[in-house]
mmCIF file of N, CA and C in Angstrom:
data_model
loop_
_atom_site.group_PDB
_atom_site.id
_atom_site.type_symbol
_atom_site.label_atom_id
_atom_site.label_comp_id
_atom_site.label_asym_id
_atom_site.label_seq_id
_atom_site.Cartn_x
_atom_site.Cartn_y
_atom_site.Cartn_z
ATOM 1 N N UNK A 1 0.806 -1.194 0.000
ATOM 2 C CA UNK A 1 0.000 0.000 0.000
ATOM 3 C C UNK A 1 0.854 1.265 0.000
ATOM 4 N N UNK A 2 1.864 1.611 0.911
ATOM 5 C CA UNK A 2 2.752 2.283 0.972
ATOM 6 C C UNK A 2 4.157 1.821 0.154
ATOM 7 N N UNK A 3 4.503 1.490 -0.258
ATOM 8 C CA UNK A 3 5.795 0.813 -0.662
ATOM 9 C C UNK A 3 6.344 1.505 -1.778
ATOM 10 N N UNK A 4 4.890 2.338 -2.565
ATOM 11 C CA UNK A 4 5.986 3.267 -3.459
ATOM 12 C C UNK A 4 5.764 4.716 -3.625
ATOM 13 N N UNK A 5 5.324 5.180 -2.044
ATOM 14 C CA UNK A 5 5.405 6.473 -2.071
ATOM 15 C C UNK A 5 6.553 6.639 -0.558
ATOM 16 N N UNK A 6 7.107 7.955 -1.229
ATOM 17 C CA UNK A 6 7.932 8.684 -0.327
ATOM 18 C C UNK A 6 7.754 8.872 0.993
ATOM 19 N N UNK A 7 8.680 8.425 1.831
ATOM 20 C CA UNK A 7 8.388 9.305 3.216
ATOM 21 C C UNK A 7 9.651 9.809 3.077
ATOM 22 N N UNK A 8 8.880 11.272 4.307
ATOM 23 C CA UNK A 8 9.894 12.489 4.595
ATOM 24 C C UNK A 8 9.546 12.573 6.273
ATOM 25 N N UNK A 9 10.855 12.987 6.646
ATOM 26 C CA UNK A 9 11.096 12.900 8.258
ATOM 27 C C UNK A 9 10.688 14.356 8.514
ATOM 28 N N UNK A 10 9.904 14.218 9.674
ATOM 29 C CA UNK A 10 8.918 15.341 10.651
ATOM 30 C C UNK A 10 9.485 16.158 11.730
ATOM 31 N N UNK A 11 10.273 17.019 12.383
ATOM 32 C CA UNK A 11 10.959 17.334 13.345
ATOM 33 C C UNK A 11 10.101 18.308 14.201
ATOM 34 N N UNK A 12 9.714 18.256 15.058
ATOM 35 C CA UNK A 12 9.472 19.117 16.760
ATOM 36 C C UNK A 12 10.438 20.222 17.103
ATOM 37 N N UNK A 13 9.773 21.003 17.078
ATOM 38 C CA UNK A 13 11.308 22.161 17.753
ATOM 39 C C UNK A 13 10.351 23.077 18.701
ATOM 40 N N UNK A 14 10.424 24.000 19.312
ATOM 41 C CA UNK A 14 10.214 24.809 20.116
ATOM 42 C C UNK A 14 10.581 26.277 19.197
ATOM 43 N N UNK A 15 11.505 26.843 18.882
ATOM 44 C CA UNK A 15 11.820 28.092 18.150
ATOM 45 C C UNK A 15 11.938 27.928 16.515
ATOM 46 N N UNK A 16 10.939 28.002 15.758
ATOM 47 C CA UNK A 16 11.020 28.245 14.738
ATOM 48 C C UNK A 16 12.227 28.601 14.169
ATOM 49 N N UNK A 17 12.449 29.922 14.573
ATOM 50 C CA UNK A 17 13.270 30.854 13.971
ATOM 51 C C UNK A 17 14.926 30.294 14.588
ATOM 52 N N UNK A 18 14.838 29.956 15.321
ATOM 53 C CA UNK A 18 16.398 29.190 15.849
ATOM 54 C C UNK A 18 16.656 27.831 15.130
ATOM 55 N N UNK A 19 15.473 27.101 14.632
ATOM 56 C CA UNK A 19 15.600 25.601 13.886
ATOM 57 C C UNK A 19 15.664 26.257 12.425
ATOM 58 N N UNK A 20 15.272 27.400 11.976
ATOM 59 C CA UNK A 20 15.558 27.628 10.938
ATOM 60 C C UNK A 20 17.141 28.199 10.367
ATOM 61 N N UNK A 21 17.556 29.046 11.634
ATOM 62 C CA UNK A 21 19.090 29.169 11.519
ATOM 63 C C UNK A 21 20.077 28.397 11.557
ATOM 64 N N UNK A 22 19.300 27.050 12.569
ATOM 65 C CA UNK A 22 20.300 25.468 12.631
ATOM 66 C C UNK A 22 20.097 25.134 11.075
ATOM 67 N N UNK A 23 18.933 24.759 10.696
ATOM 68 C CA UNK A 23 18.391 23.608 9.116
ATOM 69 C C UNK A 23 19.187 24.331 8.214
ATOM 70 N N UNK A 24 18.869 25.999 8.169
ATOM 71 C CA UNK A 24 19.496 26.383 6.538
ATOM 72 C C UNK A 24 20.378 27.200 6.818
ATOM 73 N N UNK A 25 20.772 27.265 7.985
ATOM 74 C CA UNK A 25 22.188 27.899 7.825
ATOM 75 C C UNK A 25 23.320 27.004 8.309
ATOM 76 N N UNK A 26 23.320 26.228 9.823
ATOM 77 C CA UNK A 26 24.586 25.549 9.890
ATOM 78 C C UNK A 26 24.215 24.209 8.634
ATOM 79 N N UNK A 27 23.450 23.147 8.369
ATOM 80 C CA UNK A 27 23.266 22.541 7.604
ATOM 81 C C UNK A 27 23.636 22.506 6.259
ATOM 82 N N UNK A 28 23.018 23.619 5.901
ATOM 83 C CA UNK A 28 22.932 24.385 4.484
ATOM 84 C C UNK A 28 21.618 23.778 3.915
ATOM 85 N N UNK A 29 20.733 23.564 4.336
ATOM 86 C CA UNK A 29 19.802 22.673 3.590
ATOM 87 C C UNK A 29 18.640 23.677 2.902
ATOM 88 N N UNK A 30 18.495 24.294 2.039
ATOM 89 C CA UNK A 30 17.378 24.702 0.999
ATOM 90 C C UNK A 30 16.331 24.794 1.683
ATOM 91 N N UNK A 31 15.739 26.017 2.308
ATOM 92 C CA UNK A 31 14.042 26.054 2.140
ATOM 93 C C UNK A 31 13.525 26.310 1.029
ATOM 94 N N UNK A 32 12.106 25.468 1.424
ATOM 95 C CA UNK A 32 11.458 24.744 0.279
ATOM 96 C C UNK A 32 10.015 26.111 0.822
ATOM 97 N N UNK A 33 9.218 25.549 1.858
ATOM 98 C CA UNK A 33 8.601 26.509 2.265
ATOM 99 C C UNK A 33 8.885 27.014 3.891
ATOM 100 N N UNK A 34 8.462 28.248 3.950
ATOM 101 C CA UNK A 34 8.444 28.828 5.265
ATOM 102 C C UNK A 34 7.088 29.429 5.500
ATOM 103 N N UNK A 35 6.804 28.758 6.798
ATOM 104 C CA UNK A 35 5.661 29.395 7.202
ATOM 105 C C UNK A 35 5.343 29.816 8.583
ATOM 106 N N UNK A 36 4.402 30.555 9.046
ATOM 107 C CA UNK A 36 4.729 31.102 10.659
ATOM 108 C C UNK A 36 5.086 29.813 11.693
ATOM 109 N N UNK A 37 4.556 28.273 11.339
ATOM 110 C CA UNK A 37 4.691 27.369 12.570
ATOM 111 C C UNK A 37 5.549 25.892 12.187
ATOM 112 N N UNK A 38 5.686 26.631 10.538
ATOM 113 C CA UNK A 38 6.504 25.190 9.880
ATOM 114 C C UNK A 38 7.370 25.598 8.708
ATOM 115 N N UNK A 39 8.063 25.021 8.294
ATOM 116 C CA UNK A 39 9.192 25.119 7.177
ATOM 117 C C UNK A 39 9.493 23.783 6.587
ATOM 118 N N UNK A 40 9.885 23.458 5.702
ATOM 119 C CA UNK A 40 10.072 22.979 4.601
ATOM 120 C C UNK A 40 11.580 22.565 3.952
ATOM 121 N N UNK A 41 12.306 21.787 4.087
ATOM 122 C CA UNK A 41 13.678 21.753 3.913
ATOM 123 C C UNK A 41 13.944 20.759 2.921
ATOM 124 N N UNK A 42 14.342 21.064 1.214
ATOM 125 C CA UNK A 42 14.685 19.861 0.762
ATOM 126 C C UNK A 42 16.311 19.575 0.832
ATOM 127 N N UNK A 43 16.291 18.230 1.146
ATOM 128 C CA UNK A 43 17.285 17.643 1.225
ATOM 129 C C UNK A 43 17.691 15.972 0.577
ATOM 130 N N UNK A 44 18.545 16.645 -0.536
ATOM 131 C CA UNK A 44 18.184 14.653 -1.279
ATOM 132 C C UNK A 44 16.666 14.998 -2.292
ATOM 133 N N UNK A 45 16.594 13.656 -2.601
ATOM 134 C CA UNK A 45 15.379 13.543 -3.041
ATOM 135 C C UNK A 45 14.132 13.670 -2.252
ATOM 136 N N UNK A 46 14.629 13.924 -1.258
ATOM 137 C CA UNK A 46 13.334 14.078 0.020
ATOM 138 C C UNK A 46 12.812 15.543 0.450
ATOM 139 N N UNK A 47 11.937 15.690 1.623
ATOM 140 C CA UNK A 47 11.635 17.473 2.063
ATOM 141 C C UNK A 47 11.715 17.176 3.389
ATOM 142 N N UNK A 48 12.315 17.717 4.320
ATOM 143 C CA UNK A 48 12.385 17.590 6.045
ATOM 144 C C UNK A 48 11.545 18.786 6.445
ATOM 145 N N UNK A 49 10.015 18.252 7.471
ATOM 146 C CA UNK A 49 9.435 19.327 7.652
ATOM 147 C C UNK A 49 10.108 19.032 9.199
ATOM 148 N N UNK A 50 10.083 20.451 9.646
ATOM 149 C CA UNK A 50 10.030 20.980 10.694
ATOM 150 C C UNK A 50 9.329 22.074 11.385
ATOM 151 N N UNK A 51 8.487 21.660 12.655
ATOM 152 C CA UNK A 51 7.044 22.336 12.981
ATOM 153 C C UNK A 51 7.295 22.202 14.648
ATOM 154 N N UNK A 52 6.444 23.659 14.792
ATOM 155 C CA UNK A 52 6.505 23.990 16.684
ATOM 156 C C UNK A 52 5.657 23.249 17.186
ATOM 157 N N UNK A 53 6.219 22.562 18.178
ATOM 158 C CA UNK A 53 5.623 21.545 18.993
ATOM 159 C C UNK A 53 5.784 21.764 20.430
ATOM 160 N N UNK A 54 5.140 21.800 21.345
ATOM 161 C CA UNK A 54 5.691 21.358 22.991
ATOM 162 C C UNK A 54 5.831 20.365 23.098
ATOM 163 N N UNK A 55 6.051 19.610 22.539
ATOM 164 C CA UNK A 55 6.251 18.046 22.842
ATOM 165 C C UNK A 55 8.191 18.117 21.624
ATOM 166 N N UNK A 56 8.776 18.952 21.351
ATOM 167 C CA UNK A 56 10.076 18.823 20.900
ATOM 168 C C UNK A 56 11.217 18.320 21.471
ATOM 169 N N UNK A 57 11.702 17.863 20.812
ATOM 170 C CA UNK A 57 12.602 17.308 21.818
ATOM 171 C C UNK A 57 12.242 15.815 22.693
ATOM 172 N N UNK A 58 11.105 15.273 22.775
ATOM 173 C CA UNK A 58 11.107 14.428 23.742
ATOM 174 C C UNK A 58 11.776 12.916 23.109
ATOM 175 N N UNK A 59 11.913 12.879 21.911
ATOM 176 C CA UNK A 59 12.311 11.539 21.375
ATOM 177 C C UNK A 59 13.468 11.358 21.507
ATOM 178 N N UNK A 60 13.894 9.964 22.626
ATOM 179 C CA UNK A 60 15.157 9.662 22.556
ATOM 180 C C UNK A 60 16.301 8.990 21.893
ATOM 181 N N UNK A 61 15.499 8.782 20.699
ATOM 182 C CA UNK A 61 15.953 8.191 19.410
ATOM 183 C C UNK A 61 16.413 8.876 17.990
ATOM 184 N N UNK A 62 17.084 8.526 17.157
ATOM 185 C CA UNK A 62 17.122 9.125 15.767
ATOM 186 C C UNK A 62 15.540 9.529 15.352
ATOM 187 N N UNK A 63 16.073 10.936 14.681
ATOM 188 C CA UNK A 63 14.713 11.705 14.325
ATOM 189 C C UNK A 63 14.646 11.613 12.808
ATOM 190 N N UNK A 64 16.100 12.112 12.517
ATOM 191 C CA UNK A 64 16.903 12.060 10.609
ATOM 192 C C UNK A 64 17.906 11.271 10.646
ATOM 193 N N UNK A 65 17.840 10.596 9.684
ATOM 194 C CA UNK A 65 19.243 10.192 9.296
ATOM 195 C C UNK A 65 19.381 9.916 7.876
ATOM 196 N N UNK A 66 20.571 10.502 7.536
ATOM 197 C CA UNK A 66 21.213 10.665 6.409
ATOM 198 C C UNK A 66 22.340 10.052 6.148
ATOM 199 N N UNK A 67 22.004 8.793 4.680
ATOM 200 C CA UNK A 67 23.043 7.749 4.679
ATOM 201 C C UNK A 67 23.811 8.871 3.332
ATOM 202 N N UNK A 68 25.082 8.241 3.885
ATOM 203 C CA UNK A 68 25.807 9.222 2.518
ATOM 204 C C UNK A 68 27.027 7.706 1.841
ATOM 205 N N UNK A 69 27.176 8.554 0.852
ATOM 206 C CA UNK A 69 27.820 6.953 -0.051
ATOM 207 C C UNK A 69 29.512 7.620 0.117
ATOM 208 N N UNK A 70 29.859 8.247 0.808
ATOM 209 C CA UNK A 70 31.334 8.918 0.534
ATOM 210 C C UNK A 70 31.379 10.367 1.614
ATOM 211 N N UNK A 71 32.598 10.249 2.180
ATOM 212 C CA UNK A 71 32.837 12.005 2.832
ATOM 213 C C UNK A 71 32.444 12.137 3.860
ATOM 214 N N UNK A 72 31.784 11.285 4.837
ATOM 215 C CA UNK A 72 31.378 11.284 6.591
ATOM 216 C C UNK A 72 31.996 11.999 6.822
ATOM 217 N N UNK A 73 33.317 11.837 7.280
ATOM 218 C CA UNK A 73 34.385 12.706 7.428
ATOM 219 C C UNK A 73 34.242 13.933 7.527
ATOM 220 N N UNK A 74 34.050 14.414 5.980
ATOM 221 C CA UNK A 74 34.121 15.705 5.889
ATOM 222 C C UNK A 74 32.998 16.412 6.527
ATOM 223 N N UNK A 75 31.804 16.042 6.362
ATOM 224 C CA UNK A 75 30.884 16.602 6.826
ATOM 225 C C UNK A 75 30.804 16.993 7.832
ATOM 226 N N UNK A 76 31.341 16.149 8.666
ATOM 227 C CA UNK A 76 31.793 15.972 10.403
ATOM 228 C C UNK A 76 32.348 17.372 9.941
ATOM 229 N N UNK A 77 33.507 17.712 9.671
ATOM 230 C CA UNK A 77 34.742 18.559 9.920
ATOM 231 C C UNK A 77 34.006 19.917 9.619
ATOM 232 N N UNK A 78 33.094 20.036 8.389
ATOM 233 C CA UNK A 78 32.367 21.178 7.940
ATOM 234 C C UNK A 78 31.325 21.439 9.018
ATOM 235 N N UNK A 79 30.167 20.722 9.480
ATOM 236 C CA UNK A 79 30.098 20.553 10.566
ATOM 237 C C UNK A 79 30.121 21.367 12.383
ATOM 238 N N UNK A 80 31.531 20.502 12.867
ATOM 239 C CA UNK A 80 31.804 20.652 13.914
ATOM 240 C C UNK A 80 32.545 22.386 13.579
ATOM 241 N N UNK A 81 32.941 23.091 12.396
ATOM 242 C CA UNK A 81 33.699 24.244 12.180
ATOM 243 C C UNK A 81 32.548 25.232 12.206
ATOM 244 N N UNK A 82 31.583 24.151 12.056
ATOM 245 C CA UNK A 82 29.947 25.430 12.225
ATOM 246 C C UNK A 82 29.045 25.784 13.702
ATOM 247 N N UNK A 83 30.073 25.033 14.441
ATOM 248 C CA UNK A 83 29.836 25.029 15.899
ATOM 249 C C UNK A 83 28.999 23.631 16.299
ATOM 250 N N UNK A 84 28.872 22.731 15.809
ATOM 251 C CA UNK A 84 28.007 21.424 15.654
ATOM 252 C C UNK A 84 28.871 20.596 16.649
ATOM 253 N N UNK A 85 28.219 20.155 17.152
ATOM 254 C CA UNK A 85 29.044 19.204 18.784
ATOM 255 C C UNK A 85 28.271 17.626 18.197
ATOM 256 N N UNK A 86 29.533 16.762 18.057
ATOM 257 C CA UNK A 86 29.176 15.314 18.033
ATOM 258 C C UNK A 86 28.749 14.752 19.187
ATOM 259 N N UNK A 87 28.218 13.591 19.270
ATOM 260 C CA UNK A 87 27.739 12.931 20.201
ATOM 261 C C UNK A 87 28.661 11.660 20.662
ATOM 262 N N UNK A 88 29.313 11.542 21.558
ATOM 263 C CA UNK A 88 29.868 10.120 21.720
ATOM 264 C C UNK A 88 29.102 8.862 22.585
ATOM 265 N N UNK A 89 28.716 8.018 21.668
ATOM 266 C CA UNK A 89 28.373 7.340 22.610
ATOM 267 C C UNK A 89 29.489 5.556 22.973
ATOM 268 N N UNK A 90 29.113 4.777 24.151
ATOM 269 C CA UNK A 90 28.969 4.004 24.057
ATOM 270 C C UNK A 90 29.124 2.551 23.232
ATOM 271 N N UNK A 91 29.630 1.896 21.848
ATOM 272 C CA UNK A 91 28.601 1.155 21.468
ATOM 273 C C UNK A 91 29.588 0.327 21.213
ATOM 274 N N UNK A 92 29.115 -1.102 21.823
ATOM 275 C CA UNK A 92 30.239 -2.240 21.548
ATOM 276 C C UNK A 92 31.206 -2.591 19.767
ATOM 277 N N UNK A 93 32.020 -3.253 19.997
ATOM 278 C CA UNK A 93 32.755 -2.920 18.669
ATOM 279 C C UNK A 93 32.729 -1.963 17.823
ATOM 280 N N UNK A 94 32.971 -0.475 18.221
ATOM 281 C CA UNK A 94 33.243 0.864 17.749
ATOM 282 C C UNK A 94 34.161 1.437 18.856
ATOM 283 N N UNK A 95 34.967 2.024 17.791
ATOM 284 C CA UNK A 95 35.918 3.166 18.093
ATOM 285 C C UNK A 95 34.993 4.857 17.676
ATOM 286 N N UNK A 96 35.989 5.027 18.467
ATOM 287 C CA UNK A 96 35.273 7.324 18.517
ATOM 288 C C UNK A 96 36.855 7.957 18.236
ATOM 289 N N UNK A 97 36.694 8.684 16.664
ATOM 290 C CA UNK A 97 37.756 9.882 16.749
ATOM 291 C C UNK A 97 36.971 10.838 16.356
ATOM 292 N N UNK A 98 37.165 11.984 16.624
ATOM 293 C CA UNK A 98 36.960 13.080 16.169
ATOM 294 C C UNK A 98 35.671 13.414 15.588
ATOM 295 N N UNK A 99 34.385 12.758 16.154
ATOM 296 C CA UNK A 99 32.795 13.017 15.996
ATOM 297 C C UNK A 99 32.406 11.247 15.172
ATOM 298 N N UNK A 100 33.193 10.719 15.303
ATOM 299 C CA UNK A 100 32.778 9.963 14.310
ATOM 300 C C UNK A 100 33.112 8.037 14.970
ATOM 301 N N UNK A 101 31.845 7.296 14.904
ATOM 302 C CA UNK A 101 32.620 6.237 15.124
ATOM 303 C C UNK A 101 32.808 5.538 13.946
ATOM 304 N N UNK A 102 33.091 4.285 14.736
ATOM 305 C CA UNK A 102 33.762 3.612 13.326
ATOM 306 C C UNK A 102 33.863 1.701 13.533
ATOM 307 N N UNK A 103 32.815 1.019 12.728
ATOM 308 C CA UNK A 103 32.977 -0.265 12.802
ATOM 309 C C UNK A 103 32.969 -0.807 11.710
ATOM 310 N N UNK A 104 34.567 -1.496 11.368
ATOM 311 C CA UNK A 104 34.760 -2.057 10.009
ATOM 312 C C UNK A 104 34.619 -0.798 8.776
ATOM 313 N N UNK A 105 34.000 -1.233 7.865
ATOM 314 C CA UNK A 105 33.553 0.184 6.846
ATOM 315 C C UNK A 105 32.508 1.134 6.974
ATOM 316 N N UNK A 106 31.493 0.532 8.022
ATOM 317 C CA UNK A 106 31.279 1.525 8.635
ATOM 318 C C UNK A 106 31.170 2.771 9.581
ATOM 319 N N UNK A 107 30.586 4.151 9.341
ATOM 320 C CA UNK A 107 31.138 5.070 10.069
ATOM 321 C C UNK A 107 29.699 5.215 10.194
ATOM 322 N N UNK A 108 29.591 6.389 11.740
ATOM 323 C CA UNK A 108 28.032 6.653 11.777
ATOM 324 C C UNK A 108 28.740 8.469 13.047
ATOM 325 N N UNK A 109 27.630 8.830 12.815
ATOM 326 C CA UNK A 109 28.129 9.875 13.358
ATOM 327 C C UNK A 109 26.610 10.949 13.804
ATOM 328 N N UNK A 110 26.584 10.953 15.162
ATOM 329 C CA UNK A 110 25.224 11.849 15.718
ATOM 330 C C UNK A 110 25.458 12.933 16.392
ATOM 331 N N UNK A 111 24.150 13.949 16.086
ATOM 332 C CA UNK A 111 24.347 15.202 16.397
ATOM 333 C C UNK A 111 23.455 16.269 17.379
ATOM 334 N N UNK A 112 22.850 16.876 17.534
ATOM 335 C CA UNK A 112 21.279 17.215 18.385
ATOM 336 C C UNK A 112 21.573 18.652 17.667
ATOM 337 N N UNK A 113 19.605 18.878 17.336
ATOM 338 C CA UNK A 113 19.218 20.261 17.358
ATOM 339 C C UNK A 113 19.016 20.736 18.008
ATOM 340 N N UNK A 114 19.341 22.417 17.932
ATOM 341 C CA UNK A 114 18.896 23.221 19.111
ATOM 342 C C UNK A 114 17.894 22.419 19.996
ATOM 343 N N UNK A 115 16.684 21.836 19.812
ATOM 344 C CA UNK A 115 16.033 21.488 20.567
ATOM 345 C C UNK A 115 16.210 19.937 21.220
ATOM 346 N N UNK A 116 17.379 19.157 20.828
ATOM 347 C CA UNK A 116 17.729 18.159 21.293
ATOM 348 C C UNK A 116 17.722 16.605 20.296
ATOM 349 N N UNK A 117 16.372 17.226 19.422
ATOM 350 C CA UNK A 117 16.800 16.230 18.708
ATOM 351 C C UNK A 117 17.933 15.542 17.851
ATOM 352 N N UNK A 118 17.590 14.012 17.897
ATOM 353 C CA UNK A 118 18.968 13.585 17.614
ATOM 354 C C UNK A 118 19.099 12.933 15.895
ATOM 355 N N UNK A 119 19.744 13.560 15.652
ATOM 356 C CA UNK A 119 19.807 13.479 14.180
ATOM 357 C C UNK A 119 21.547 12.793 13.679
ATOM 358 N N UNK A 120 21.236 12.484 12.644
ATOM 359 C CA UNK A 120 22.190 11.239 12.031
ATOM 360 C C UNK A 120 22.952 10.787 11.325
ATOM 361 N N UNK A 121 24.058 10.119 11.307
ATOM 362 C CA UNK A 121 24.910 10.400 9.599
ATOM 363 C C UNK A 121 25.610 9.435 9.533
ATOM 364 N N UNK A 122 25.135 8.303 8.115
ATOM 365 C CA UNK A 122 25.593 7.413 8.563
ATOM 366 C C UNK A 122 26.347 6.866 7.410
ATOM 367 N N UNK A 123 27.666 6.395 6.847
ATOM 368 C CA UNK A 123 28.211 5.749 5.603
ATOM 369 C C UNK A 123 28.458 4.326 5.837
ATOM 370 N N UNK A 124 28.459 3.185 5.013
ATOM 371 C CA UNK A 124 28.973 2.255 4.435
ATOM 372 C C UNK A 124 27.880 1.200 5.060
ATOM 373 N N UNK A 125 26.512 1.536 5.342
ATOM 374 C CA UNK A 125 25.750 0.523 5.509
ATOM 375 C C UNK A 125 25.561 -0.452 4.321
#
């Protein structure tokens, strides 16, 4: 029923105007639309809405994640130079340098928005 239409990831924030300076300015990600309680971000073949919620922030899980085929790395580095703080966690058979872990060929690498959510970046799945 669903299998060949698109989904696009939904984000909670509290300040509009502060998730919009995180999405399209440290990000760089394209607004698509802006509106007084929601915005519009394409990214990829996809659109990331993001909308004011009191309930932001409460998910303690990945909100986005973005598989990339090449350049984790860099992104990290572009990134963390935009004031972006990695997340270290925890996670059996992984190493942590410099925002980024690392098991075998894969790398994965997490981040939080202003409002906490935890968002994602992940190569060589």
């Amino acid at each position: 029923m669903l299998r060949t239409i698109d989904a696009h990831p939904i984000v909670a924030v509290t300040d509009l105007a502060r998730a919009r300076a995180f999405y399209g300015e440290t990000l760089d990600l394209p607004v698509e639309t802006a509106e007084a309680t929601m915005a519009v971000y394409r990214t990829g073949a996809t659109r990331l809405t993001v909308y004011v919620s009191e309930y932001a922030g409460s998910n303690l899980a990945n909100a986005v994640v973005w598989a990339l085929d090449e350049g984790l790395e860099d992104v990290v580095r572009t990134l963390t130079g935009r004031g972006v703080t990695f997340e270290k966690y925890d996670i059996p058979g992984t190493t942590w340098e410099d925002g980024v872990h690392r098991s075998g060929n894969m790398r994965m690498a997490w981040f939080k928005d202003p409002d906490g959510n935890i968002l994602h970046l992940v190569q060589g799945m």
